[in-house]
């Protein structure tokens, strides 16, 4: 297995590496060309309609009121210009609408994370891994790494899991600590032809570790805040600490909860209220 077939097999085994070009610039350029073409035909149609509406011919005067007359009244022995222009617009409008909707859907697709792009580049470059050097005009697509989109959905559930996966996993892999961990288990290569020399760790294991850290922080932060507020007697200092603890809590929650602002705001308000109540009852 070589070339494109090997790249496709690798991407199939590692969905986070299944990244392709969006072609954003040429897609938008095509949309703009279609828009210009449709706009020009629309102006022609409005001009023809204005002329026909002012016509004294009985059949032509019925064009705005009767579709059948519009579609079946010839002009100089052939199809009249108004109906011909409408028929010319139809496929262009269909193509334009599809192009806009397709671009909109493409824009929703996630962009590849930098570590995943670097991993694919490394796999393509190293002879002991993929060792694939395309020779066609597309040979620099992944080396440039711009305007790419993921074909598969992202697997990491939150920002902390992404950070853990991209930062700590490589460190732990080098030290060997992660292999012995009960949370993350090293998986055997599934396809020896494309996975030889690759150490792969379970996404579920990374998510479990992120969730564990989140649960521990969720338990400790309120307790730490209450203990510190209990030890501090100055009301002004306590109010300042409430602001600090609330900021730390909201930042941590945002990081662990994928940045969902409404949930962060609600939880932080409740957390701050608990601290204020504690001060009020233990002043």
mmCIF file of C-alpha atoms in Angstrom:
data_model
loop_
_atom_site.group_PDB
_atom_site.id
_atom_site.type_symbol
_atom_site.label_atom_id
_atom_site.label_comp_id
_atom_site.label_asym_id
_atom_site.label_seq_id
_atom_site.Cartn_x
_atom_site.Cartn_y
_atom_site.Cartn_z
ATOM 1 C CA UNK A 1 0.000 0.000 0.000
ATOM 2 C CA UNK A 2 1.498 3.293 -1.104
ATOM 3 C CA UNK A 3 0.635 6.890 -1.938
ATOM 4 C CA UNK A 4 -2.932 8.096 -1.670
ATOM 5 C CA UNK A 5 -4.177 4.652 -0.647
ATOM 6 C CA UNK A 6 -1.841 4.610 2.350
ATOM 7 C CA UNK A 7 -2.753 8.180 3.334
ATOM 8 C CA UNK A 8 -6.454 7.315 3.121
ATOM 9 C CA UNK A 9 -5.925 4.192 5.233
ATOM 10 C CA UNK A 10 -4.050 6.204 7.855
ATOM 11 C CA UNK A 11 -6.781 8.846 7.975
ATOM 12 C CA UNK A 12 -9.384 6.125 8.283
ATOM 13 C CA UNK A 13 -7.584 4.684 11.301
ATOM 14 C CA UNK A 14 -6.984 8.134 12.814
ATOM 15 C CA UNK A 15 -10.014 10.389 12.166
ATOM 16 C CA UNK A 16 -8.270 13.347 13.805
ATOM 17 C CA UNK A 17 -5.836 13.238 10.856
ATOM 18 C CA UNK A 18 -8.578 13.195 8.201
ATOM 19 C CA UNK A 19 -8.097 16.789 7.092
ATOM 20 C CA UNK A 20 -8.731 18.154 3.614
ATOM 21 C CA UNK A 21 -8.770 21.548 1.931
ATOM 22 C CA UNK A 22 -11.815 23.772 2.283
ATOM 23 C CA UNK A 23 -11.061 25.641 -0.968
ATOM 24 C CA UNK A 24 -12.551 28.691 0.735
ATOM 25 C CA UNK A 25 -11.179 31.277 -1.685
ATOM 26 C CA UNK A 26 -12.245 29.604 -4.928
ATOM 27 C CA UNK A 27 -15.602 28.595 -3.423
ATOM 28 C CA UNK A 28 -16.334 32.200 -2.516
ATOM 29 C CA UNK A 29 -15.028 33.369 -5.877
ATOM 30 C CA UNK A 30 -17.428 30.980 -7.595
ATOM 31 C CA UNK A 31 -20.298 32.292 -5.452
ATOM 32 C CA UNK A 32 -19.390 35.861 -6.391
ATOM 33 C CA UNK A 33 -19.311 34.990 -10.099
ATOM 34 C CA UNK A 34 -22.728 33.343 -9.840
ATOM 35 C CA UNK A 35 -24.047 36.332 -7.916
ATOM 36 C CA UNK A 36 -22.798 38.728 -10.596
ATOM 37 C CA UNK A 37 -24.241 36.605 -13.394
ATOM 38 C CA UNK A 38 -27.632 36.324 -11.694
ATOM 39 C CA UNK A 39 -27.705 40.014 -10.854
ATOM 40 C CA UNK A 40 -27.033 40.949 -14.473
ATOM 41 C CA UNK A 41 -29.765 38.645 -15.764
ATOM 42 C CA UNK A 42 -32.149 39.981 -13.129
ATOM 43 C CA UNK A 43 -31.590 43.530 -14.354
ATOM 44 C CA UNK A 44 -32.228 42.338 -17.914
ATOM 45 C CA UNK A 45 -35.431 40.635 -16.781
ATOM 46 C CA UNK A 46 -36.727 43.749 -15.017
ATOM 47 C CA UNK A 47 -36.004 45.861 -18.097
ATOM 48 C CA UNK A 48 -37.817 43.392 -20.366
ATOM 49 C CA UNK A 49 -40.751 43.236 -17.941
ATOM 50 C CA UNK A 50 -41.007 47.024 -17.953
ATOM 51 C CA UNK A 51 -41.085 47.078 -21.741
ATOM 52 C CA UNK A 52 -43.672 44.297 -21.945
ATOM 53 C CA UNK A 53 -45.898 45.896 -19.327
ATOM 54 C CA UNK A 54 -46.013 49.038 -21.441
ATOM 55 C CA UNK A 55 -46.801 47.074 -24.625
ATOM 56 C CA UNK A 56 -50.152 47.561 -26.348
ATOM 57 C CA UNK A 57 -50.201 43.975 -27.643
ATOM 58 C CA UNK A 58 -52.998 42.036 -25.970
ATOM 59 C CA UNK A 59 -51.023 38.834 -25.334
ATOM 60 C CA UNK A 60 -47.954 40.656 -24.037
ATOM 61 C CA UNK A 61 -50.129 42.700 -21.700
ATOM 62 C CA UNK A 62 -51.226 39.440 -20.051
ATOM 63 C CA UNK A 63 -47.652 38.396 -19.135
ATOM 64 C CA UNK A 64 -47.803 39.720 -15.528
ATOM 65 C CA UNK A 65 -51.184 38.042 -14.952
ATOM 66 C CA UNK A 66 -51.073 34.717 -16.812
ATOM 67 C CA UNK A 67 -48.134 32.323 -16.607
ATOM 68 C CA UNK A 68 -49.377 30.219 -19.521
ATOM 69 C CA UNK A 69 -49.532 33.209 -21.843
ATOM 70 C CA UNK A 70 -46.038 34.263 -20.741
ATOM 71 C CA UNK A 71 -44.603 30.800 -21.359
ATOM 72 C CA UNK A 72 -46.316 30.113 -24.687
ATOM 73 C CA UNK A 73 -46.406 33.441 -26.515
ATOM 74 C CA UNK A 74 -43.653 33.494 -29.159
ATOM 75 C CA UNK A 75 -41.671 36.535 -30.201
ATOM 76 C CA UNK A 76 -40.356 36.764 -33.775
ATOM 77 C CA UNK A 77 -41.044 33.072 -34.242
ATOM 78 C CA UNK A 78 -39.173 31.970 -31.128
ATOM 79 C CA UNK A 79 -39.472 32.024 -27.356
ATOM 80 C CA UNK A 80 -40.102 35.502 -25.985
ATOM 81 C CA UNK A 81 -37.194 37.185 -24.191
ATOM 82 C CA UNK A 82 -38.922 37.473 -20.823
ATOM 83 C CA UNK A 83 -39.636 33.772 -20.492
ATOM 84 C CA UNK A 84 -36.245 32.831 -21.953
ATOM 85 C CA UNK A 85 -34.507 34.982 -19.338
ATOM 86 C CA UNK A 86 -36.515 33.386 -16.522
ATOM 87 C CA UNK A 87 -35.551 29.917 -17.757
ATOM 88 C CA UNK A 88 -31.936 31.041 -17.976
ATOM 89 C CA UNK A 89 -32.059 32.201 -14.354
ATOM 90 C CA UNK A 90 -33.469 28.964 -12.939
ATOM 91 C CA UNK A 91 -30.367 26.725 -13.125
ATOM 92 C CA UNK A 92 -28.146 29.602 -12.037
ATOM 93 C CA UNK A 93 -30.284 30.260 -8.958
ATOM 94 C CA UNK A 94 -30.241 26.565 -8.095
ATOM 95 C CA UNK A 95 -26.471 26.411 -8.472
ATOM 96 C CA UNK A 96 -26.018 29.624 -6.486
ATOM 97 C CA UNK A 97 -28.223 28.483 -3.599
ATOM 98 C CA UNK A 98 -26.473 25.119 -3.429
ATOM 99 C CA UNK A 99 -23.052 26.773 -3.476
ATOM 100 C CA UNK A 100 -23.987 29.161 -0.646
ATOM 101 C CA UNK A 101 -25.504 26.394 1.488
ATOM 102 C CA UNK A 102 -22.567 24.059 0.861
ATOM 103 C CA UNK A 103 -20.096 26.767 1.843
ATOM 104 C CA UNK A 104 -22.135 27.481 4.958
ATOM 105 C CA UNK A 105 -22.050 23.804 5.947
ATOM 106 C CA UNK A 106 -18.330 23.560 5.193
ATOM 107 C CA UNK A 107 -17.703 26.575 7.419
ATOM 108 C CA UNK A 108 -19.252 24.692 10.343
ATOM 109 C CA UNK A 109 -16.684 21.904 10.129
ATOM 110 C CA UNK A 110 -13.940 22.057 12.734
ATOM 111 C CA UNK A 111 -10.433 23.090 11.838
ATOM 112 C CA UNK A 112 -7.669 20.597 12.649
ATOM 113 C CA UNK A 113 -5.769 21.148 15.864
ATOM 114 C CA UNK A 114 -2.125 22.066 15.537
ATOM 115 C CA UNK A 115 -0.826 18.868 17.244
ATOM 116 C CA UNK A 116 -2.909 16.691 14.903
ATOM 117 C CA UNK A 117 -1.617 18.541 11.843
ATOM 118 C CA UNK A 118 1.950 18.212 13.100
ATOM 119 C CA UNK A 119 1.407 14.493 13.708
ATOM 120 C CA UNK A 120 0.173 14.010 10.132
ATOM 121 C CA UNK A 121 3.091 16.009 8.746
ATOM 122 C CA UNK A 122 5.513 13.928 10.809
ATOM 123 C CA UNK A 123 3.895 10.687 9.657
ATOM 124 C CA UNK A 124 4.149 11.733 6.011
ATOM 125 C CA UNK A 125 7.753 12.867 6.390
ATOM 126 C CA UNK A 126 9.399 10.095 8.414
ATOM 127 C CA UNK A 127 10.456 6.979 6.467
ATOM 128 C CA UNK A 128 9.877 4.819 9.557
ATOM 129 C CA UNK A 129 6.215 5.897 9.624
ATOM 130 C CA UNK A 130 4.357 6.833 6.444
ATOM 131 C CA UNK A 131 7.295 8.016 4.412
ATOM 132 C CA UNK A 132 5.057 9.331 1.630
ATOM 133 C CA UNK A 133 6.254 12.079 -0.690
ATOM 134 C CA UNK A 134 3.595 12.995 -3.220
ATOM 135 C CA UNK A 135 4.941 14.283 -6.517
ATOM 136 C CA UNK A 136 1.879 16.020 -7.975
ATOM 137 C CA UNK A 137 0.786 19.620 -7.664
ATOM 138 C CA UNK A 138 -0.989 18.787 -4.410
ATOM 139 C CA UNK A 139 2.205 17.662 -2.670
ATOM 140 C CA UNK A 140 2.378 20.734 -0.404
ATOM 141 C CA UNK A 141 -1.221 20.693 0.888
ATOM 142 C CA UNK A 142 -0.472 19.300 4.354
ATOM 143 C CA UNK A 143 2.989 20.839 4.545
ATOM 144 C CA UNK A 144 1.437 24.302 4.199
ATOM 145 C CA UNK A 145 -1.368 23.395 6.591
ATOM 146 C CA UNK A 146 -3.664 26.293 5.661
ATOM 147 C CA UNK A 147 -7.400 26.331 4.889
ATOM 148 C CA UNK A 148 -7.844 22.764 6.135
ATOM 149 C CA UNK A 149 -10.948 21.233 7.661
ATOM 150 C CA UNK A 150 -11.594 18.034 9.561
ATOM 151 C CA UNK A 151 -13.759 15.481 7.814
ATOM 152 C CA UNK A 152 -14.508 13.655 11.076
ATOM 153 C CA UNK A 153 -15.874 15.233 14.247
ATOM 154 C CA UNK A 154 -13.526 16.183 17.062
ATOM 155 C CA UNK A 155 -13.303 13.579 19.816
ATOM 156 C CA UNK A 156 -12.118 15.635 22.793
ATOM 157 C CA UNK A 157 -14.999 16.936 24.859
ATOM 158 C CA UNK A 158 -13.532 20.136 26.329
ATOM 159 C CA UNK A 159 -10.606 22.525 26.262
ATOM 160 C CA UNK A 160 -8.872 20.826 29.169
ATOM 161 C CA UNK A 161 -9.025 17.420 27.473
ATOM 162 C CA UNK A 162 -7.571 18.967 24.321
ATOM 163 C CA UNK A 163 -4.762 20.574 26.322
ATOM 164 C CA UNK A 164 -4.126 17.336 28.194
ATOM 165 C CA UNK A 165 -3.990 15.371 24.966
ATOM 166 C CA UNK A 166 -1.680 17.766 23.152
ATOM 167 C CA UNK A 167 0.638 18.732 26.028
ATOM 168 C CA UNK A 168 0.798 16.174 28.816
ATOM 169 C CA UNK A 169 0.298 12.965 26.853
ATOM 170 C CA UNK A 170 3.541 13.414 24.849
ATOM 171 C CA UNK A 171 5.439 14.221 28.066
ATOM 172 C CA UNK A 172 4.053 11.211 29.906
ATOM 173 C CA UNK A 173 4.722 9.033 26.880
ATOM 174 C CA UNK A 174 8.390 9.975 26.942
ATOM 175 C CA UNK A 175 8.701 9.219 30.653
ATOM 176 C CA UNK A 176 6.656 6.029 30.474
ATOM 177 C CA UNK A 177 4.384 7.126 33.308
ATOM 178 C CA UNK A 178 1.290 7.241 31.155
ATOM 179 C CA UNK A 179 1.665 3.668 30.000
ATOM 180 C CA UNK A 180 1.460 2.470 33.594
ATOM 181 C CA UNK A 181 -1.494 4.685 34.398
ATOM 182 C CA UNK A 182 -4.808 3.011 35.096
ATOM 183 C CA UNK A 183 -6.628 5.865 33.391
ATOM 184 C CA UNK A 184 -4.942 5.713 29.999
ATOM 185 C CA UNK A 185 -4.182 2.459 28.259
ATOM 186 C CA UNK A 186 -1.851 2.092 25.337
ATOM 187 C CA UNK A 187 -3.622 0.616 22.321
ATOM 188 C CA UNK A 188 -2.022 -1.761 19.898
ATOM 189 C CA UNK A 189 -1.793 -0.607 16.276
ATOM 190 C CA UNK A 190 -4.894 -1.682 14.364
ATOM 191 C CA UNK A 191 -3.394 -1.520 10.880
ATOM 192 C CA UNK A 192 0.229 -2.602 10.802
ATOM 193 C CA UNK A 193 0.781 -1.117 7.350
ATOM 194 C CA UNK A 194 -0.041 2.438 8.404
ATOM 195 C CA UNK A 195 0.306 2.307 12.204
ATOM 196 C CA UNK A 196 3.765 0.783 12.527
ATOM 197 C CA UNK A 197 5.839 2.801 14.994
ATOM 198 C CA UNK A 198 2.845 4.740 16.335
ATOM 199 C CA UNK A 199 1.904 4.779 20.008
ATOM 200 C CA UNK A 200 -1.796 5.524 20.290
ATOM 201 C CA UNK A 201 -3.707 6.326 23.449
ATOM 202 C CA UNK A 202 -7.415 6.010 24.009
ATOM 203 C CA UNK A 203 -9.439 9.205 23.601
ATOM 204 C CA UNK A 204 -11.808 7.857 26.233
ATOM 205 C CA UNK A 205 -8.880 7.595 28.651
ATOM 206 C CA UNK A 206 -7.910 11.222 28.088
ATOM 207 C CA UNK A 207 -11.521 12.264 28.624
ATOM 208 C CA UNK A 208 -11.706 10.226 31.830
ATOM 209 C CA UNK A 209 -8.609 11.928 33.184
ATOM 210 C CA UNK A 210 -9.981 15.367 32.264
ATOM 211 C CA UNK A 211 -13.293 14.551 33.943
ATOM 212 C CA UNK A 212 -11.486 13.304 37.045
ATOM 213 C CA UNK A 213 -9.469 16.507 37.341
ATOM 214 C CA UNK A 214 -12.646 18.516 36.811
ATOM 215 C CA UNK A 215 -14.468 16.609 39.546
ATOM 216 C CA UNK A 216 -11.587 17.107 41.981
ATOM 217 C CA UNK A 217 -11.394 20.839 41.271
ATOM 218 C CA UNK A 218 -15.165 21.188 41.574
ATOM 219 C CA UNK A 219 -14.948 19.621 45.026
ATOM 220 C CA UNK A 220 -11.883 21.490 46.258
ATOM 221 C CA UNK A 221 -12.503 25.059 45.075
ATOM 222 C CA UNK A 222 -15.601 25.744 47.224
ATOM 223 C CA UNK A 223 -13.969 24.151 50.275
ATOM 224 C CA UNK A 224 -10.734 26.106 49.817
ATOM 225 C CA UNK A 225 -12.692 29.330 49.388
ATOM 226 C CA UNK A 226 -14.691 28.779 52.583
ATOM 227 C CA UNK A 227 -11.589 27.837 54.601
ATOM 228 C CA UNK A 228 -9.665 30.917 53.456
ATOM 229 C CA UNK A 229 -12.624 33.207 54.089
ATOM 230 C CA UNK A 230 -12.981 31.709 57.570
ATOM 231 C CA UNK A 231 -9.340 32.421 58.397
ATOM 232 C CA UNK A 232 -9.417 36.007 57.105
ATOM 233 C CA UNK A 233 -11.175 38.454 59.433
ATOM 234 C CA UNK A 234 -11.012 41.699 57.445
ATOM 235 C CA UNK A 235 -14.250 42.342 55.567
ATOM 236 C CA UNK A 236 -12.483 44.242 52.796
ATOM 237 C CA UNK A 237 -9.981 41.443 52.292
ATOM 238 C CA UNK A 238 -12.794 38.905 52.279
ATOM 239 C CA UNK A 239 -14.608 40.788 49.521
ATOM 240 C CA UNK A 240 -11.419 40.902 47.494
ATOM 241 C CA UNK A 241 -10.932 37.167 47.987
ATOM 242 C CA UNK A 242 -14.499 36.522 46.828
ATOM 243 C CA UNK A 243 -13.653 38.306 43.582
ATOM 244 C CA UNK A 244 -10.446 36.287 43.202
ATOM 245 C CA UNK A 245 -12.077 32.931 43.964
ATOM 246 C CA UNK A 246 -14.999 33.711 41.655
ATOM 247 C CA UNK A 247 -12.610 34.602 38.829
ATOM 248 C CA UNK A 248 -10.621 31.403 39.365
ATOM 249 C CA UNK A 249 -13.825 29.368 39.544
ATOM 250 C CA UNK A 250 -15.290 30.845 36.342
ATOM 251 C CA UNK A 251 -12.015 30.455 34.440
ATOM 252 C CA UNK A 252 -11.659 26.847 35.548
ATOM 253 C CA UNK A 253 -15.274 26.095 34.693
ATOM 254 C CA UNK A 254 -14.929 27.682 31.263
ATOM 255 C CA UNK A 255 -11.804 25.632 30.603
ATOM 256 C CA UNK A 256 -13.428 22.382 31.729
ATOM 257 C CA UNK A 257 -16.882 23.037 30.279
ATOM 258 C CA UNK A 258 -15.931 23.919 26.712
ATOM 259 C CA UNK A 259 -16.570 27.624 27.192
ATOM 260 C CA UNK A 260 -20.368 27.511 27.551
ATOM 261 C CA UNK A 261 -20.955 31.052 28.775
ATOM 262 C CA UNK A 262 -24.478 30.660 30.174
ATOM 263 C CA UNK A 263 -23.507 27.692 32.340
ATOM 264 C CA UNK A 264 -20.319 29.427 33.493
ATOM 265 C CA UNK A 265 -22.227 32.586 34.410
ATOM 266 C CA UNK A 266 -24.935 30.698 36.313
ATOM 267 C CA UNK A 267 -22.510 28.520 38.266
ATOM 268 C CA UNK A 268 -20.221 31.456 39.101
ATOM 269 C CA UNK A 269 -23.151 33.516 40.369
ATOM 270 C CA UNK A 270 -24.197 30.658 42.641
ATOM 271 C CA UNK A 271 -20.611 30.191 43.849
ATOM 272 C CA UNK A 272 -20.244 33.902 44.648
ATOM 273 C CA UNK A 273 -23.607 33.873 46.445
ATOM 274 C CA UNK A 274 -22.483 31.002 48.673
ATOM 275 C CA UNK A 275 -19.372 32.959 49.662
ATOM 276 C CA UNK A 276 -21.387 36.088 50.417
ATOM 277 C CA UNK A 277 -23.817 34.102 52.569
ATOM 278 C CA UNK A 278 -20.897 32.585 54.453
ATOM 279 C CA UNK A 279 -19.481 36.034 55.198
ATOM 280 C CA UNK A 280 -22.896 37.262 56.297
ATOM 281 C CA UNK A 281 -23.392 34.406 58.737
ATOM 282 C CA UNK A 282 -19.809 34.301 59.988
ATOM 283 C CA UNK A 283 -18.921 37.967 60.079
#
